[in-house]
Every structure is written in C-alpha cells, then in structure tokens.
Amino acid sequence: MGQRKMNRLWPMSDISPQGGKSVVGKSVYPQCGRKNGDEMMEKTFQYLNGLLHDTDGSQWSGLCDGFLRYGVPVILAIVAGCLAVWLVILIRQWILRTKVGRRYGVTVPENIHISRSGDIARPGSLSLAWPEWRTAKKDGTRDRRTNDRRIIRNKSWLLIDGWEMWSKDPESLYGLAVDLRAAHADIMPCAEEERKMRIMQRRLELQQAADGVDDIINRFQDEPTRFEEYCAGLFRAYGYTATVTPPARDGGYDIFLERGGMTWIVECKLYGRGHRVGRPVLQKLYGANNGIGADGMIVVTTSGYSADALTYASDSGIETIDGDRLVDMCRAAWGTRRPQSILPAAMATLTRSELRSGYPADMR
C-alpha cells in the first residue's frame, strides 16, 4: 500500500515536521532523529491504513491469529498469577488468624486482616473509624443533591503484642478487642471509651456530693450550671428522662423531664442556707410554662422558700423541693455510702447502640 492511500487518511502536510517542529506546536521528536521518526510514523500509518482498507480480511485474520497465539496465553497467565496471589493471601490470613486465636483463646472474624509488626508495644492500642459518604453534608448524611453514592470505608486498627489487625468493620474489630481483654490482653481504651469514661466519672463525682446540703453548696458554688446537671442526674435515678437546657437559651427553666407520657419543667436554684427562694422565681417558671404546656412544674433549691413563695406555689400547682428534701431524695436514690471514686474500665465498654452512633444517620 503506497503513500497515496496513506495521505488520503492522514495528510503528511498536517503533521510532518518542519525544521524539527510540527505545524501546530512544539517539536515532535529530536532533530537528530528526524529521518528515523519519519520512517516510523510512515510505517505505522501504512499498517493502520491497511487494516482499515483490508478487503479480504487477511490482515485481520493474521492479527486474530497472533492474538490467540500470544495474547490469550499472556492474559491467562496474568489471571492465573492473580488467582495464585489471592489464594496465598487467603491461606496466610487463615494461618495468622489461627495463631492469634490459639494464643489468646479467641475467635478472629474473617473480615479482620492480620500482619506481623516489629514493634511489640505494650499496652496495645485500639483506634476505631467509621464509614462515611464521599459527598456528605455537615451532619454526615449523604448529600442527595448529587448522584454520588460512594462510601469511604475507613480502617479501624488494633495493635497488640507485635500483631497489626485492621478491618473496615469497626463493630467486628471492637468485638475482637473486647474478647481479647476478657482473655487478659492489655489494650488501652479507644477514644470513644475514654469519652464514655469521662462522662460516667463526671456523673459519679456529682453523686458524691449528696452527703448534705453544705456539701452540695460547696461543690457547685463556683459552677452553678453543674448543679443543674446534678439535679438532672437525680431525676434520672428516679426513672425520668431529663434534658438540661443550654444556659444561653433556657427559656425560663433549667431541666425538661419526661416519664410515662407526662412532662415537667424544672427550675434549679443553688442558694446558701440563709437565702430563701422568693415568689418571683416561681412566677417566672409559671410564665415559661404558658409557652411550654408541661403537665407539671418543679422548683429545686438547696435552701428554702419564703412564705409568699409557698403560698403562690400552692395556688399555681408548682411543686417545691427544699434543701432537706433534696438530700433525702439523693440518699434514697444513691444511698448514704459514697460511691467508688474510680470506675472499673469494663464499665466503659461500648454498647452496640453506642457503636452504631458512629455511623452517619442514614447508614445505621
């Protein structure tokens, strides 16, 4: 096939070098290799042009024969090699899972990958990570303004005694960590467990202030807002669902209570023994309930109430809790013995619902 047919598809005037440069841009190949470059391009164009104008199919037949003779075996060899590597990885993971299982007396799930590490760090460490949408809103849920449904499955890690374990399923890896701890493996709390422990420790510290009115006053006089949390914890001990309102927008009350389909609003006043709660405090709570519509209203204080306040409370249906009654309620809920100052680490173990809370709301 000659130069004439080649030029019909690819006019050499459009692409041939002129002084080492193409008509439309920079140098296509070095000046010193101009002759060889011309020959290579010409042969390539001739071959492709021949395939396009192959009337008897001889060139296509040769190409197919060459592919069957050389291409197919190469592809099969690549596939076989990939399968062999995959099989080796599976066998190795099975062996490592068996070793870890026998050493600690646990069952290692198949979705956990194991490798050996040169760093035998003690105690072990645990880091949990949850899946997330590639395109997510601020609250973590998928941004439905796009069609992107891809999920980033982050790895959770467990490092112990020279073993590195990871999984894209945080619940599975955490379950293994719990089993290993039960087998006396030393694994430090993860960030989520530390957070839970801090919350529980804080509630424990609040309960320890229930020995008397003076103890409560001394405990919270520098942090009056924590007295509200203390009262909320007390109501929770009696079976209420208690929500503390933010100080910046309390709406005239400090705690919202729910139990058995009924609701209450609570106002908390941390006063010294000589400072009585007056009528205006109760009037403010009553006015706030006009917009809330709760079934009941409660005022809690560490002191007492003026006679005028008690009369107003009786007329308006507001329940009053003074300092002495508050201490009695604390003792009935938590006992007179001080709770232990340090919580056992096992109490920080995450529940399934706490683990699931790490997922975006539309993945749970």
Short mmCIF file of C-alpha atoms in Angstrom, two decimals:
data_model
loop_
_atom_site.label_atom_id
_atom_site.label_comp_id
_atom_site.label_asym_id
_atom_site.label_seq_id
_atom_site.Cartn_x
_atom_site.Cartn_y
_atom_site.Cartn_z
CA MET A 1 0.00 0.00 0.00
CA GLY A 2 1.53 3.27 -1.07
CA GLN A 3 1.99 6.78 0.08
CA ARG A 4 -1.13 7.87 -1.84
CA LYS A 5 -3.52 5.85 0.35
CA MET A 6 -1.78 6.90 3.49
CA ASN A 7 -2.10 10.57 2.64
CA ARG A 8 -5.79 10.10 1.99
CA LEU A 9 -6.38 9.45 5.70
CA TRP A 10 -3.53 11.32 7.30
CA PRO A 11 -2.17 14.16 5.11
CA MET A 12 1.51 14.39 5.83
CA SER A 13 1.36 18.14 5.28
CA ASP A 14 -0.61 18.45 8.52
CA ILE A 15 1.74 16.55 10.76
CA SER A 16 5.17 16.29 9.13
CA PRO A 17 7.99 18.15 10.90
CA GLN A 18 9.27 21.41 9.59
CA GLY A 19 12.67 22.05 11.00
CA GLY A 20 12.07 19.61 13.82
CA LYS A 21 8.68 21.16 14.72
CA SER A 22 5.14 20.28 13.82
CA VAL A 23 2.94 22.80 12.09
CA VAL A 24 0.76 23.19 15.18
CA GLY A 25 3.16 23.07 18.06
CA LYS A 26 6.42 22.06 19.60
CA SER A 27 8.99 19.53 18.46
CA VAL A 28 7.53 16.04 17.97
CA TYR A 29 10.92 14.31 18.14
CA PRO A 30 14.54 15.42 18.30
CA GLN A 31 16.08 16.97 15.22
CA CYS A 32 18.78 14.29 15.10
CA GLY A 33 16.18 11.54 14.79
CA ARG A 34 14.12 13.19 12.10
CA LYS A 35 14.71 10.54 9.44
CA ASN A 36 14.01 7.61 11.73
CA GLY A 37 10.93 9.39 13.06
CA ASP A 38 9.59 9.89 9.54
CA GLU A 39 10.06 6.22 8.73
CA MET A 40 8.42 5.04 11.96
CA MET A 41 5.40 7.27 11.50
CA GLU A 42 5.07 6.26 7.86
CA LYS A 43 5.14 2.53 8.67
CA THR A 44 2.63 2.98 11.48
CA PHE A 45 0.22 4.90 9.27
CA GLN A 46 0.60 2.37 6.48
CA TYR A 47 -0.19 -0.52 8.81
CA LEU A 48 -3.26 1.14 10.29
CA ASN A 49 -4.43 2.26 6.87
CA GLY A 50 -4.05 -1.29 5.64
CA LEU A 51 -6.29 -2.58 8.42
CA LEU A 52 -8.96 -0.04 7.54
CA HIS A 53 -8.91 -1.00 3.85
CA ASP A 54 -8.43 -4.74 4.31
CA THR A 55 -10.95 -6.13 1.81
CA ASP A 56 -10.14 -9.85 2.01
CA GLY A 57 -9.66 -9.97 5.79
CA SER A 58 -6.16 -11.38 5.56
CA GLN A 59 -4.60 -8.78 7.82
CA TRP A 60 -7.38 -9.07 10.38
CA SER A 61 -7.05 -12.82 10.29
CA GLY A 62 -3.34 -12.57 10.94
CA LEU A 63 -3.95 -10.17 13.77
CA CYS A 64 -6.52 -12.52 15.37
CA ASP A 65 -4.20 -15.50 14.94
CA GLY A 66 -1.43 -13.58 16.64
CA PHE A 67 -3.72 -12.60 19.49
CA LEU A 68 -4.88 -16.20 20.00
CA ARG A 69 -1.32 -17.49 19.83
CA TYR A 70 0.34 -14.94 22.07
CA GLY A 71 -2.25 -12.65 23.66
CA VAL A 72 -4.60 -15.23 25.16
CA PRO A 73 -1.83 -17.21 26.91
CA VAL A 74 -0.44 -14.00 28.36
CA ILE A 75 -3.86 -12.97 29.66
CA LEU A 76 -4.48 -16.42 31.12
CA ALA A 77 -1.07 -16.34 32.77
CA ILE A 78 -1.84 -12.95 34.34
CA VAL A 79 -5.22 -14.17 35.60
CA ALA A 80 -3.66 -17.35 36.98
CA GLY A 81 -0.96 -15.30 38.68
CA CYS A 82 -3.54 -13.02 40.29
CA LEU A 83 -5.55 -16.01 41.50
CA ALA A 84 -2.42 -17.60 42.91
CA VAL A 85 -1.51 -14.42 44.80
CA TRP A 86 -5.08 -14.11 46.09
CA LEU A 87 -5.03 -17.74 47.24
CA VAL A 88 -1.69 -17.25 49.00
CA ILE A 89 -3.08 -14.21 50.82
CA LEU A 90 -6.17 -16.15 51.91
CA ILE A 91 -4.09 -19.03 53.22
CA ARG A 92 -1.69 -16.70 55.02
CA GLN A 93 -4.56 -14.80 56.66
CA TRP A 94 -6.13 -18.08 57.78
CA ILE A 95 -2.82 -19.15 59.35
CA LEU A 96 -2.40 -15.81 61.15
CA ARG A 97 -5.99 -15.82 62.41
CA THR A 98 -5.44 -19.34 63.71
CA LYS A 99 -2.23 -18.31 65.51
CA VAL A 100 -3.87 -15.31 67.17
CA GLY A 101 -6.92 -17.36 68.09
CA ARG A 102 -4.87 -20.10 69.71
CA ARG A 103 -2.60 -17.68 71.56
CA TYR A 104 -5.42 -15.73 73.20
CA GLY A 105 -8.22 -18.29 73.11
CA VAL A 106 -10.50 -16.18 70.91
CA THR A 107 -12.14 -16.47 67.52
CA VAL A 108 -10.86 -13.96 64.96
CA PRO A 109 -13.53 -12.96 62.39
CA GLU A 110 -12.69 -13.46 58.72
CA ASN A 111 -13.11 -9.77 57.91
CA ILE A 112 -10.13 -8.87 60.09
CA HIS A 113 -6.74 -8.69 58.36
CA ILE A 114 -3.62 -9.56 60.33
CA SER A 115 0.08 -8.94 59.82
CA ARG A 116 3.19 -9.12 61.97
CA SER A 117 4.80 -5.94 63.26
CA GLY A 118 8.32 -5.46 64.52
CA ASP A 119 7.07 -3.12 67.24
CA ILE A 120 5.88 -5.09 70.26
CA ALA A 121 4.23 -2.21 72.06
CA ARG A 122 2.59 -2.69 75.44
CA PRO A 123 -0.10 -1.98 76.22
CA GLY A 124 -1.93 -2.50 72.96
CA SER A 125 -3.85 0.28 71.23
CA LEU A 126 -7.26 0.45 69.59
CA SER A 127 -8.45 3.02 67.07
CA LEU A 128 -11.96 2.94 65.61
CA ALA A 129 -13.05 4.57 62.35
CA TRP A 130 -16.45 4.50 60.69
CA PRO A 131 -17.60 4.58 57.06
CA GLU A 132 -18.51 7.94 55.58
CA TRP A 133 -20.12 9.23 52.41
CA ARG A 134 -17.71 10.62 49.83
CA THR A 135 -20.09 13.54 49.35
CA ALA A 136 -21.65 14.29 52.71
CA LYS A 137 -23.49 17.13 54.40
CA LYS A 138 -22.34 18.71 57.64
CA ASP A 139 -24.31 16.17 59.68
CA GLY A 140 -22.51 13.30 57.90
CA THR A 141 -25.50 12.08 55.87
CA ARG A 142 -25.29 11.74 52.10
CA ASP A 143 -25.67 14.90 50.07
CA ARG A 144 -28.65 13.97 47.90
CA ARG A 145 -28.06 16.92 45.62
CA THR A 146 -25.54 14.68 43.85
CA ASN A 147 -25.77 11.15 42.46
CA ASP A 148 -22.55 10.16 44.21
CA ARG A 149 -23.36 7.12 46.36
CA ARG A 150 -19.75 6.11 47.01
CA ILE A 151 -18.78 5.23 50.56
CA ILE A 152 -15.34 5.69 52.09
CA ARG A 153 -14.77 2.66 54.30
CA ASN A 154 -12.10 3.71 56.76
CA LYS A 155 -9.91 1.20 58.56
CA SER A 156 -10.06 0.52 62.28
CA TRP A 157 -6.80 -0.66 63.85
CA LEU A 158 -5.82 -2.90 66.75
CA LEU A 159 -2.13 -3.24 67.69
CA ILE A 160 -1.12 -5.80 70.31
CA ASP A 161 1.99 -7.87 71.09
CA GLY A 162 3.53 -7.36 67.66
CA TRP A 163 0.28 -8.06 65.77
CA GLU A 164 -1.32 -5.50 63.50
CA MET A 165 -5.01 -6.08 62.87
CA TRP A 166 -7.34 -3.94 60.83
CA SER A 167 -10.86 -4.08 59.49
CA LYS A 168 -13.27 -1.82 57.67
CA ASP A 169 -15.99 -3.04 60.05
CA PRO A 170 -15.45 -1.19 63.37
CA GLU A 171 -18.02 -3.32 65.20
CA SER A 172 -16.22 -6.52 64.26
CA LEU A 173 -12.80 -5.24 65.34
CA TYR A 174 -14.19 -3.83 68.58
CA GLY A 175 -15.82 -7.16 69.37
CA LEU A 176 -12.42 -8.82 68.97
CA ALA A 177 -10.83 -6.23 71.27
CA VAL A 178 -13.46 -6.96 73.94
CA ASP A 179 -12.78 -10.70 73.64
CA LEU A 180 -9.02 -10.13 73.90
CA ARG A 181 -9.46 -8.02 77.03
CA ALA A 182 -11.57 -10.79 78.54
CA ALA A 183 -8.61 -13.09 77.81
CA HIS A 184 -6.43 -10.68 79.88
CA ALA A 185 -4.82 -8.93 76.91
CA ASP A 186 -3.70 -5.41 77.84
CA ILE A 187 -5.37 -2.98 75.42
CA MET A 188 -5.72 0.72 76.14
CA PRO A 189 -9.18 2.30 75.87
CA CYS A 190 -10.01 3.82 72.49
CA ALA A 191 -11.06 7.47 72.19
CA GLU A 192 -14.75 6.58 72.37
CA GLU A 193 -14.27 4.56 75.55
CA GLU A 194 -12.28 7.37 77.15
CA ARG A 195 -15.09 9.80 76.33
CA LYS A 196 -17.67 7.48 77.88
CA MET A 197 -15.49 7.04 80.97
CA ARG A 198 -15.20 10.82 81.41
CA ILE A 199 -18.98 11.20 81.27
CA MET A 200 -19.52 8.39 83.77
CA GLN A 201 -16.80 9.74 86.05
CA ARG A 202 -18.39 13.16 85.96
CA ARG A 203 -21.76 11.73 86.95
CA LEU A 204 -20.07 9.79 89.73
CA GLU A 205 -18.48 12.97 91.05
CA LEU A 206 -21.89 14.63 91.05
CA GLN A 207 -23.38 11.81 93.10
CA GLN A 208 -20.61 12.08 95.65
CA ALA A 209 -21.91 15.50 96.68
CA ALA A 210 -25.07 14.05 98.23
CA ASP A 211 -23.90 13.78 101.87
CA GLY A 212 -25.60 17.01 102.94
CA VAL A 213 -26.80 20.42 101.86
CA ASP A 214 -23.50 22.09 102.74
CA ASP A 215 -21.61 19.53 100.65
CA ILE A 216 -23.81 20.28 97.66
CA ILE A 217 -23.41 24.05 98.07
CA ASN A 218 -19.63 23.86 98.45
CA ARG A 219 -19.36 21.53 95.49
CA PHE A 220 -21.20 23.68 93.00
CA GLN A 221 -20.93 27.26 94.26
CA ASP A 222 -18.25 28.05 91.66
CA GLU A 223 -20.11 26.18 88.90
CA PRO A 224 -23.86 26.74 89.35
CA THR A 225 -24.66 25.20 85.97
CA ARG A 226 -23.27 21.86 87.18
CA PHE A 227 -25.88 21.91 89.92
CA GLU A 228 -28.46 21.68 87.16
CA GLU A 229 -26.70 18.58 85.81
CA TYR A 230 -26.65 17.19 89.33
CA CYS A 231 -30.41 17.61 89.67
CA ALA A 232 -30.95 16.10 86.23
CA GLY A 233 -28.94 13.04 87.29
CA LEU A 234 -31.07 12.74 90.40
CA PHE A 235 -34.28 12.76 88.39
CA ARG A 236 -32.82 10.16 86.03
CA ALA A 237 -32.22 7.93 89.05
CA TYR A 238 -35.98 8.12 89.65
CA GLY A 239 -36.77 6.99 86.11
CA TYR A 240 -37.24 10.33 84.38
CA THR A 241 -35.74 11.31 81.05
CA ALA A 242 -34.00 14.57 81.91
CA THR A 243 -32.67 17.14 79.44
CA VAL A 244 -30.69 20.13 80.68
CA THR A 245 -31.35 23.28 78.66
CA PRO A 246 -28.36 25.33 77.45
CA PRO A 247 -27.65 28.32 79.75
CA ALA A 248 -27.83 30.77 76.84
CA ARG A 249 -31.43 29.86 76.00
CA ASP A 250 -33.00 28.15 78.98
CA GLY A 251 -36.43 29.67 78.26
CA GLY A 252 -37.17 30.28 81.93
CA TYR A 253 -36.43 26.73 83.12
CA ASP A 254 -33.34 24.54 83.54
CA ILE A 255 -34.47 20.94 83.04
CA PHE A 256 -37.15 19.28 80.94
CA LEU A 257 -38.48 15.98 82.35
CA GLU A 258 -40.45 13.17 80.71
CA ARG A 259 -41.89 10.00 82.19
CA GLY A 260 -44.93 7.88 81.44
CA GLY A 261 -46.21 10.24 78.76
CA MET A 262 -46.14 13.27 81.09
CA THR A 263 -43.76 16.25 81.12
CA TRP A 264 -42.39 18.68 83.69
CA ILE A 265 -40.20 21.77 83.64
CA VAL A 266 -37.74 22.33 86.50
CA GLU A 267 -36.00 25.44 87.81
CA CYS A 268 -32.86 24.91 89.93
CA LYS A 269 -31.54 27.45 92.46
CA LEU A 270 -28.22 26.94 94.23
CA TYR A 271 -28.63 29.22 97.24
CA GLY A 272 -26.97 29.41 100.64
CA ARG A 273 -28.98 28.34 103.65
CA GLY A 274 -29.96 31.89 104.56
CA HIS A 275 -31.15 32.86 101.08
CA ARG A 276 -34.81 31.97 100.54
CA VAL A 277 -36.40 31.48 97.13
CA GLY A 278 -38.96 34.22 96.61
CA ARG A 279 -42.22 34.40 94.73
CA PRO A 280 -40.72 35.99 91.54
CA VAL A 281 -38.77 32.79 90.79
CA LEU A 282 -41.98 30.75 90.81
CA GLN A 283 -43.85 33.35 88.79
CA LYS A 284 -41.16 33.23 86.12
CA LEU A 285 -41.43 29.45 85.90
CA TYR A 286 -45.21 29.65 85.67
CA GLY A 287 -44.93 32.18 82.86
CA ALA A 288 -42.45 29.99 80.99
CA ASN A 289 -44.88 27.09 81.13
CA ASN A 290 -47.51 29.14 79.33
CA GLY A 291 -45.41 28.61 76.21
CA ILE A 292 -44.29 25.05 77.01
CA GLY A 293 -47.52 23.50 78.22
CA ALA A 294 -45.86 20.95 80.53
CA ASP A 295 -48.01 18.84 82.83
CA GLY A 296 -46.10 19.92 85.92
CA MET A 297 -43.63 22.47 87.31
CA ILE A 298 -40.92 21.92 89.93
CA VAL A 299 -38.52 24.25 91.73
CA VAL A 300 -35.43 22.73 93.39
CA THR A 301 -33.20 24.65 95.80
CA THR A 302 -30.50 24.00 98.38
CA SER A 303 -32.15 26.47 100.77
CA GLY A 304 -35.86 27.09 101.48
CA TYR A 305 -38.82 29.21 100.34
CA SER A 306 -40.41 32.36 101.59
CA ALA A 307 -43.97 32.15 102.93
CA ASP A 308 -45.20 34.18 99.97
CA ALA A 309 -43.49 31.77 97.55
CA LEU A 310 -45.03 28.72 99.22
CA THR A 311 -48.50 30.29 99.01
CA TYR A 312 -48.03 31.04 95.32
CA ALA A 313 -46.72 27.51 94.69
CA SER A 314 -49.80 26.01 96.34
CA ASP A 315 -52.16 28.20 94.31
CA SER A 316 -50.41 27.62 90.94
CA GLY A 317 -49.63 23.90 91.29
CA ILE A 318 -45.85 24.22 91.48
CA GLU A 319 -44.01 21.52 93.43
CA THR A 320 -41.24 22.78 95.70
CA ILE A 321 -38.14 20.82 96.81
CA ASP A 322 -36.02 22.44 99.53
CA GLY A 323 -32.50 21.54 100.67
CA ASP A 324 -33.51 18.95 103.27
CA ARG A 325 -35.83 17.14 100.89
CA LEU A 326 -33.17 17.28 98.18
CA VAL A 327 -30.69 15.47 100.43
CA ASP A 328 -33.33 12.87 101.34
CA MET A 329 -34.01 12.23 97.66
CA CYS A 330 -30.27 11.84 96.97
CA ARG A 331 -29.87 9.33 99.78
CA ALA A 332 -32.89 7.36 98.60
CA ALA A 333 -31.57 7.26 95.04
CA TRP A 334 -27.85 6.74 95.67
CA GLY A 335 -27.56 5.64 99.29
CA THR A 336 -25.58 7.17 102.11
CA ARG A 337 -22.30 5.43 101.22
CA ARG A 338 -20.04 7.32 98.87
CA PRO A 339 -19.61 5.54 95.56
CA GLN A 340 -16.18 4.36 94.50
CA SER A 341 -14.02 7.18 93.19
CA ILE A 342 -12.52 5.21 90.30
CA LEU A 343 -14.72 3.31 87.89
CA PRO A 344 -13.58 -0.07 86.56
CA ALA A 345 -12.50 0.07 82.93
CA ALA A 346 -15.07 -2.56 81.97
CA MET A 347 -17.85 -0.03 82.63
CA ALA A 348 -16.61 1.98 79.64
CA THR A 349 -17.25 -0.91 77.22
CA LEU A 350 -19.29 0.44 74.32
CA THR A 351 -22.76 -0.94 73.69
CA ARG A 352 -23.95 -1.83 70.21
CA SER A 353 -26.09 1.31 70.04
CA GLU A 354 -23.08 3.41 71.05
CA LEU A 355 -21.02 1.80 68.30
CA ARG A 356 -23.78 2.35 65.75
CA SER A 357 -23.95 6.02 66.69
CA GLY A 358 -20.58 6.46 64.96
CA TYR A 359 -22.18 5.80 61.56
CA PRO A 360 -23.92 8.55 59.60
CA ALA A 361 -27.62 8.56 60.45
CA ASP A 362 -28.59 7.23 57.00
CA MET A 363 -26.20 4.23 57.31
CA ARG A 364 -27.37 2.92 60.68
#
